[in-house]
Coordinates of C-alpha atoms in Angstrom, one line a residue:
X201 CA 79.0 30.4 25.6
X202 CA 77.7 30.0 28.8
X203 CA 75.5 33.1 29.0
X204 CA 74.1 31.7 25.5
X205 CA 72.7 28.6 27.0
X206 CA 71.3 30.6 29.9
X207 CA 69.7 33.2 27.2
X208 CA 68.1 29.9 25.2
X209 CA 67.1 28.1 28.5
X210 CA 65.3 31.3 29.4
X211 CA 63.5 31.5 26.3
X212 CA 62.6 27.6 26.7
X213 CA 60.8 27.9 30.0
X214 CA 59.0 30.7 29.0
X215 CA 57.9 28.7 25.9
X216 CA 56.8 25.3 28.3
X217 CA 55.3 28.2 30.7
X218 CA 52.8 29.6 28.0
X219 CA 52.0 26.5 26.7
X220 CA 52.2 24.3 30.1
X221 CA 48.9 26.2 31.6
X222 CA 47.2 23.3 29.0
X223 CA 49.5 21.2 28.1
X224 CA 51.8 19.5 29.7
X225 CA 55.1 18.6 28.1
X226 CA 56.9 15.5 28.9
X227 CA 60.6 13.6 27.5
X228 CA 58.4 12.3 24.8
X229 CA 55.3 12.9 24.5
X230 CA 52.6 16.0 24.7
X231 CA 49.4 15.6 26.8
X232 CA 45.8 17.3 27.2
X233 CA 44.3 15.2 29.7
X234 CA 44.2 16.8 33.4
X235 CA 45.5 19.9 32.0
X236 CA 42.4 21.7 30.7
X237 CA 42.2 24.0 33.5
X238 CA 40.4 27.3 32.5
X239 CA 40.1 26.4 28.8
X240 CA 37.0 26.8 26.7
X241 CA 35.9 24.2 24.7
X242 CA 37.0 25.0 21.5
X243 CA 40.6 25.7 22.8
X244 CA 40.5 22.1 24.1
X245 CA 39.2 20.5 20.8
X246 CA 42.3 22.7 18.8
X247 CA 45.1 20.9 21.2
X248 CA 43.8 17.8 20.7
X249 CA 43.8 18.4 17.0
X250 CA 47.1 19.5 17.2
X251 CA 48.7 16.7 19.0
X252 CA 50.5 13.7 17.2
X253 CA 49.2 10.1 16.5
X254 CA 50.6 8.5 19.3
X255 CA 50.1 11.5 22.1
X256 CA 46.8 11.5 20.8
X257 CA 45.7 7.9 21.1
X258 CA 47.7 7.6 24.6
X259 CA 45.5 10.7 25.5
X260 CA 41.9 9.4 23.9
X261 CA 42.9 5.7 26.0
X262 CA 43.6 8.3 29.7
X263 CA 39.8 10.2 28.6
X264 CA 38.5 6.8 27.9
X265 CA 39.6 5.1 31.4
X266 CA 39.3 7.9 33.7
X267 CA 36.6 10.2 32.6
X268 CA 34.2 7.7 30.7
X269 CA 31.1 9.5 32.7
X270 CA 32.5 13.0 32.4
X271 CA 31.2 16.0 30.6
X272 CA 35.0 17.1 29.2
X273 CA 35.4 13.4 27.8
X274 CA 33.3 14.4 25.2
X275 CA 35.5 16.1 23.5
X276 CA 38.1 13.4 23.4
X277 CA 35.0 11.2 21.7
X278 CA 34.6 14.3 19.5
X279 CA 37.9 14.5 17.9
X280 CA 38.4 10.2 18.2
X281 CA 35.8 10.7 15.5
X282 CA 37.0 12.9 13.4
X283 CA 40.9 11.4 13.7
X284 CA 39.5 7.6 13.2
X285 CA 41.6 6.9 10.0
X286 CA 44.4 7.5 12.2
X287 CA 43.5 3.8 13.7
X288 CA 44.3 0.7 11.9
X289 CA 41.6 -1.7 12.0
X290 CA 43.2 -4.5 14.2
X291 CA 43.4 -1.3 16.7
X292 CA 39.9 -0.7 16.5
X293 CA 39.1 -4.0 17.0
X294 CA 41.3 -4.6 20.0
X295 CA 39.9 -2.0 21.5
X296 CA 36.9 -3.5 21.2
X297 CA 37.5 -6.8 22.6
X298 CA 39.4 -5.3 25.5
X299 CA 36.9 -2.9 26.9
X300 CA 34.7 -3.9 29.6
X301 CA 30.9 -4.6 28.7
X302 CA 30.0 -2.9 31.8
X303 CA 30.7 0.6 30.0
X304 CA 29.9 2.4 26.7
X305 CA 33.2 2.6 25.9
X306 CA 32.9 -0.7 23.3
X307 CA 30.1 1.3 21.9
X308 CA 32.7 3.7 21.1
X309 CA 35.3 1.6 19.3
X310 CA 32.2 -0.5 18.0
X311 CA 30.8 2.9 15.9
X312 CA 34.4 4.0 15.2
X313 CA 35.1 0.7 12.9
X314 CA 31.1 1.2 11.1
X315 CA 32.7 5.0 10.8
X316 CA 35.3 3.5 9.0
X317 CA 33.1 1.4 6.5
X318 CA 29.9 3.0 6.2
X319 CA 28.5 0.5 3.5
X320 CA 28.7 -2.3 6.3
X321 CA 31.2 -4.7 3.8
X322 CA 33.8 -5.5 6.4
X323 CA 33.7 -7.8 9.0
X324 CA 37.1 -9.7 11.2
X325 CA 37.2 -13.5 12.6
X326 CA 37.4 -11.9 15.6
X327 CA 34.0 -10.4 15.0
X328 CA 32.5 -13.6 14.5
X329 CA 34.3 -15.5 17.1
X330 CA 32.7 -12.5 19.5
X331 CA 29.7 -12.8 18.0
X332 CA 29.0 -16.1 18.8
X333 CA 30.4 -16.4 22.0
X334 CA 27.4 -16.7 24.4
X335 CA 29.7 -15.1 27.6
X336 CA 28.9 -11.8 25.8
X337 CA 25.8 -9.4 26.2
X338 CA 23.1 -9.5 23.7
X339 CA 22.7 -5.7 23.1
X340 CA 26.0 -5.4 22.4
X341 CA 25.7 -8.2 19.7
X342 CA 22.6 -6.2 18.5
X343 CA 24.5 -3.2 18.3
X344 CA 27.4 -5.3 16.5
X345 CA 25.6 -6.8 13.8
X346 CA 25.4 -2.9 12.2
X347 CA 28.6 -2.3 12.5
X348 CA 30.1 -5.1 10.5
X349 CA 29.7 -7.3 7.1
X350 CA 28.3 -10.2 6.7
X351 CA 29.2 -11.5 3.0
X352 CA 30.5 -14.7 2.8
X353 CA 28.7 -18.0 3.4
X354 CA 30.4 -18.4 7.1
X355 CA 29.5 -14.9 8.0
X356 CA 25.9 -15.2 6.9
X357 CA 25.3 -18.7 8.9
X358 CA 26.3 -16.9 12.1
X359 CA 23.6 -14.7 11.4
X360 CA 21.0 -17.4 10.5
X361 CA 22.0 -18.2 13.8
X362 CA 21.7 -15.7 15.5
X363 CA 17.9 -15.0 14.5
X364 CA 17.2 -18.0 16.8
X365 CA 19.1 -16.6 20.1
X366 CA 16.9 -17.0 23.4
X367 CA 16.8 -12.5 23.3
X368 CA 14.0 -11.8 21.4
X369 CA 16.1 -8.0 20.9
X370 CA 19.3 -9.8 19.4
X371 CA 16.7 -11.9 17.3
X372 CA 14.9 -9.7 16.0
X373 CA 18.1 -7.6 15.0
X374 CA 19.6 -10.4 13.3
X375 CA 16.2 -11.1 10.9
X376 CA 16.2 -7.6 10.5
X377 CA 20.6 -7.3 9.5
X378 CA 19.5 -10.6 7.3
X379 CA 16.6 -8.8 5.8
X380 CA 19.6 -6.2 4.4
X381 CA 21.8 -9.1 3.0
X382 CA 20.1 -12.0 2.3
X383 CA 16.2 -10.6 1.9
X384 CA 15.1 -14.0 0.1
X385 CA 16.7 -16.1 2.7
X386 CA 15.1 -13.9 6.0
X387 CA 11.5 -14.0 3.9
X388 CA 11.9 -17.9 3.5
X389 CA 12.8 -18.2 7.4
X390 CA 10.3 -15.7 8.2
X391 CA 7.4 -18.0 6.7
X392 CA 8.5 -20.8 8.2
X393 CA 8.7 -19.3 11.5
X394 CA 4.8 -18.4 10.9
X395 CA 4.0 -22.2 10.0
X396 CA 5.4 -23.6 13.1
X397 CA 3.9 -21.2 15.4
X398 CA 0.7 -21.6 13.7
X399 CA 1.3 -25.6 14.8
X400 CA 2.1 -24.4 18.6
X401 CA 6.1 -24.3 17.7
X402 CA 8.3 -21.3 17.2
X403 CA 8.1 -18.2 19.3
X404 CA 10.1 -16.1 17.4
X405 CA 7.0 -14.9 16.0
X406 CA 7.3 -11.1 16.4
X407 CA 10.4 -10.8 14.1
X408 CA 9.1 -13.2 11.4
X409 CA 5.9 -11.3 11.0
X410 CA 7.8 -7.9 11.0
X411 CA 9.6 -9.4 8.6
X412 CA 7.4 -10.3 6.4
X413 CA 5.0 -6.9 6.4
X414 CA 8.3 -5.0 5.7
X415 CA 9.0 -7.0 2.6
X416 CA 5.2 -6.5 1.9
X417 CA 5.3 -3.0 2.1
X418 CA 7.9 -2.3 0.4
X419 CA 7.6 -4.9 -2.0
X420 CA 7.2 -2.9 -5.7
X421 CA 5.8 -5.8 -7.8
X422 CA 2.1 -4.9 -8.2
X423 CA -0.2 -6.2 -5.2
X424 CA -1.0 -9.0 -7.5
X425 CA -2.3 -12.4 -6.3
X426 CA 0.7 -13.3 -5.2
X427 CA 1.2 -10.5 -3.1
X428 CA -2.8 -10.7 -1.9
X429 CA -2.4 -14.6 -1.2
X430 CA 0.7 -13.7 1.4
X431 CA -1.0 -10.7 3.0
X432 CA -4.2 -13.0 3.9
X433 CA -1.6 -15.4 4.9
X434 CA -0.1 -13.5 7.4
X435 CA -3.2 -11.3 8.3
X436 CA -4.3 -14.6 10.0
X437 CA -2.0 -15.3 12.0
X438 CA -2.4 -11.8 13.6
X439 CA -5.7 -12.5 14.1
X440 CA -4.5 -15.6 16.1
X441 CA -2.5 -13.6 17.9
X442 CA -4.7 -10.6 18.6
X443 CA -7.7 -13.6 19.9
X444 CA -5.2 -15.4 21.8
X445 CA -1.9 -14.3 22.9
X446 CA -1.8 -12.9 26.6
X447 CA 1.4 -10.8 25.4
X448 CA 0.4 -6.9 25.3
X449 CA 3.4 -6.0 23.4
X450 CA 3.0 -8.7 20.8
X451 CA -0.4 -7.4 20.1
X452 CA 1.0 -4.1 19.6
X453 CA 3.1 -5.3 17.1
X454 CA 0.9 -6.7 15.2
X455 CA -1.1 -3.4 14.9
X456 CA 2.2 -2.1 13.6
X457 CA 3.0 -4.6 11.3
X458 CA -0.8 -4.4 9.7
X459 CA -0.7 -0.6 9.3
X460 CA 2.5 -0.7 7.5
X461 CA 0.8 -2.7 4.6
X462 CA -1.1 0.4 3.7
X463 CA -4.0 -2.2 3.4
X464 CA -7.7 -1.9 3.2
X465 CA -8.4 -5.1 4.9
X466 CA -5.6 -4.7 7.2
X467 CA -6.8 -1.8 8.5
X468 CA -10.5 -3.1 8.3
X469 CA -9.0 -6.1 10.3
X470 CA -7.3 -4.2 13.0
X471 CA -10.2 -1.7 13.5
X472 CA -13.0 -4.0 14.0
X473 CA -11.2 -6.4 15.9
X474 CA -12.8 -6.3 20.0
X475 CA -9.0 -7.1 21.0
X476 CA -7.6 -4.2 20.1
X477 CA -7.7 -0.7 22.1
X478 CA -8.9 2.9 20.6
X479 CA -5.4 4.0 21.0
X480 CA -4.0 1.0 18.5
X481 CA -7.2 1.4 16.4
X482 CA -6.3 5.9 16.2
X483 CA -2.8 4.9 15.7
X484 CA -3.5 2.6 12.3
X485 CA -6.3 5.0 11.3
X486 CA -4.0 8.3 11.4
X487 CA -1.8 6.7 9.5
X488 CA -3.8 4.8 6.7
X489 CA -6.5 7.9 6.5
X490 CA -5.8 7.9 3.0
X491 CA -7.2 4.5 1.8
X492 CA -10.3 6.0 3.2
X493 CA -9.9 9.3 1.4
X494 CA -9.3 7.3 -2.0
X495 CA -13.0 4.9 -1.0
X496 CA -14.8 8.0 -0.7
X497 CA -13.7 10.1 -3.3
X498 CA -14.7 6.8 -6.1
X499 CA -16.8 7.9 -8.6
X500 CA -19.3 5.4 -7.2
X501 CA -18.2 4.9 -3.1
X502 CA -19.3 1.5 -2.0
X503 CA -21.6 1.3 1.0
X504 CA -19.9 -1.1 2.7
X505 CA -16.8 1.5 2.5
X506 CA -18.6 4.3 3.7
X507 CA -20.1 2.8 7.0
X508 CA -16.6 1.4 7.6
X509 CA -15.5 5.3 7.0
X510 CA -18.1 6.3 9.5
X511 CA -16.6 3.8 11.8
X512 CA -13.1 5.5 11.6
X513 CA -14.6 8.9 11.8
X514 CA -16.0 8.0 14.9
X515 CA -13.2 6.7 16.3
X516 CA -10.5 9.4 15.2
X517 CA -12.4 12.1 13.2
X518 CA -9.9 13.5 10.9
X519 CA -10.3 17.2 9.0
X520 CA -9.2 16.6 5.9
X521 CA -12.0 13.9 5.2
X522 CA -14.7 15.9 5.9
X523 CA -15.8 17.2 2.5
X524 CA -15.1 13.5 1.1
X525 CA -17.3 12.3 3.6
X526 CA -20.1 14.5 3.1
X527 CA -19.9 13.9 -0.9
X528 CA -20.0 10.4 -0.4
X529 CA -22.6 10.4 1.7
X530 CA -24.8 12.5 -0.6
X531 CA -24.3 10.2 -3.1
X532 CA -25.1 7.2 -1.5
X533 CA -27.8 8.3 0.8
X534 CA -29.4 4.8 0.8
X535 CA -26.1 3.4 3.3
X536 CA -27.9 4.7 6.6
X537 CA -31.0 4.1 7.9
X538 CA -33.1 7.4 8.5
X539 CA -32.2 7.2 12.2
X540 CA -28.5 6.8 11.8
X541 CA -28.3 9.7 9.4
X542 CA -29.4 12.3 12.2
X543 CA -26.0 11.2 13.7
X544 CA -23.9 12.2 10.7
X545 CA -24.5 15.7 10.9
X546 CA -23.1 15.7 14.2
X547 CA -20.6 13.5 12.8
X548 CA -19.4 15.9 10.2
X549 CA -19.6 18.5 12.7
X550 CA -17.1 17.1 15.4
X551 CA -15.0 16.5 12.0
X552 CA -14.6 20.3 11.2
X553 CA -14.7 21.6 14.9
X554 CA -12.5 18.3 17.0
X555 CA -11.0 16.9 13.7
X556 CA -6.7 16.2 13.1
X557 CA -5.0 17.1 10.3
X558 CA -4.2 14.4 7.9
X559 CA -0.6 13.0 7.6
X560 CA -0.6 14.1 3.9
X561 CA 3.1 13.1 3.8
X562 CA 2.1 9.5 4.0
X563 CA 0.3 9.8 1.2
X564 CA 3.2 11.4 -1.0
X565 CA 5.3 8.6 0.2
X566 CA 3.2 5.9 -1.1

């Protein structure tokens, strides 16, 4: 009997020896952590996949607290993925709450509950009582507000209120996360936002107006009078801003904003505005070339149209407007004087030679 136990504790440290190079074996448990030693990735990612519930959570919370800003911890964030149903949601949540903002590790647990409900139609009390706690950072509310529901009447007034947060990044996520559950109610706000700024009030200015050109653009009632009667609406506040706001990046914006609308007089506004730099004014006309394609290819082009054109091709010649160009300008010969014709030759020349090529795609997309 006895030389049978020797014989079977033989054959048990050789086992623990062929598998203790990686993974250590304790009383109770099984760990990967600190014993990767001379192991290739994907041998790592197979013992970790191999490892029970609880010796893998203890392991992912060792990766977690000791190796947040190494390489190898990657693969513990790997494989967390992939094993996330293996977490309740009060874990995930815990988790949350007890990681320190002062590391991505929040980020972690914060994508692993969104993992768990892609469609964004879950959300805690302790989510809310997180979010509105003003101890915590605003990026990670930011972040937060993608990761989680907001449904009920209680959820979606701590939203409301949080598109009025002193961060203009945590309010302009919050108009935006609105925009995705209550669009009506973040269009209504948005406006309002627009009046009071326009009577020296509200600076939350940049969302509201983002806002507001999003629904615009992808708004699929017909541009109607409706729709015309907003666009001018906001189109002058932009102006306002673009005249008289010292803020660089808010004027940017607004040259976003207009060249989303896919707008004749949006893009009219932005490239003859003397507050706006050739950079902004390329940007809107690379990406709107084809409201001038469809002016110049009318069976009858306007000539207040084609000068614009001109002005555009001047400014950003493009390649793909080149023929247009030269048809409508045969067929409306009268829009330049004799002088300023000599130019468009040289015009349509730096077209074909310097020109872009058209974003076609944008045009597909409309």
């Amino acid at each position: 009997m006895k030389n049978k136990w020797k014989i079977f504790l033989a054959t048990a440290l050789a086992v623990a020896a062929l598998v203790g190079v990686s993974v250590f074996i304790a009383a109770d448990r099984r760990e990967v952590w600190g014993h990767t030693d001379g192991l290739t990735d994907e041998e790592i990612l197979q013992q970790l996949a191999d490892l029970e519930t609880e010796d893998f959570k203890r392991d992912v919370e060792k990766a977690l607290a000791e190796g947040e800003n190494s390489e190898i911890s990657r693969l513990w964030i790997h494989t967390l993925f992939q094993r996330v149903d293996e977490y309740t949601d009060d874990e995930l949540i815990e988790n949350f709450l007890a990681s320190s903002q002062d590391s991505l590790v929040p980020h972690i647990w914060m994508e692993l509950y969104a993992e768990k409900y892609p469609d964004m139609d879950h959300n805690d009390p302790r989510f809310l009582a997180w979010l509105q706690d003003p101890q915590n950072g605003s990026g990670f509310k930011a972040a937060l507000l993608f990761s989680v529901g907001f449904q009920t009447e209680e959820e979606i007034s701590v939203l409301q209120e949080l598109t009025k947060d002193a961060d203009e990044g945590l309010r302009l996520n919050a108009m935006r996360r609105l925009e995705l559950v209550r669009p009506a109610d973040a269009l209504d706000e948005a406006w309002q936002i627009i009046e009071n700024y326009q009577n020296g009030g509200d600076n939350r200015i940049h969302g509201a107006i983002d806002t507001i050109a999003q629904q615009l653009a992808d708004s699929t009632m017909a541009r109607n009078s409706h729709w015309q009667q907003q666009k001018g609406k906001l189109m002058a506040v932009c102006q306002q801003i673009l005249e008289n706001e010292p803020s660089q990046t808010l004027k940017d914006s607004v040259v976003y904003d207009m060249q989303l609308l896919g707008d004749w007089d949006a893009l009219q506004m932005i490239v003859e505005s003397p507050d706006v730099d050739q950079i902004m004014k390329k940007a809107i006309i690379d990406n709107n070339y084809f409201l001038l394609e469809e002016a110049l290819l009318a069976p009858e082009p306007q000539a207040e149209q084609l000068r614009f054109a001109v002005d555009c091709m001047e400014i950003l010649p493009i390649k793909d407007l080149h023929d247009p160009l030269e048809a409508a300008l045969a067929a409306q010969p009268q829009a330049f004087s004799a002088d300023e014709a000599e130019d468009l030759t040289a015009l349509l020349d730096s077209m074909l030679e310097e020109g872009v090529n058209a974003k076609t795609w944008l045009k597909e997309d409309r």
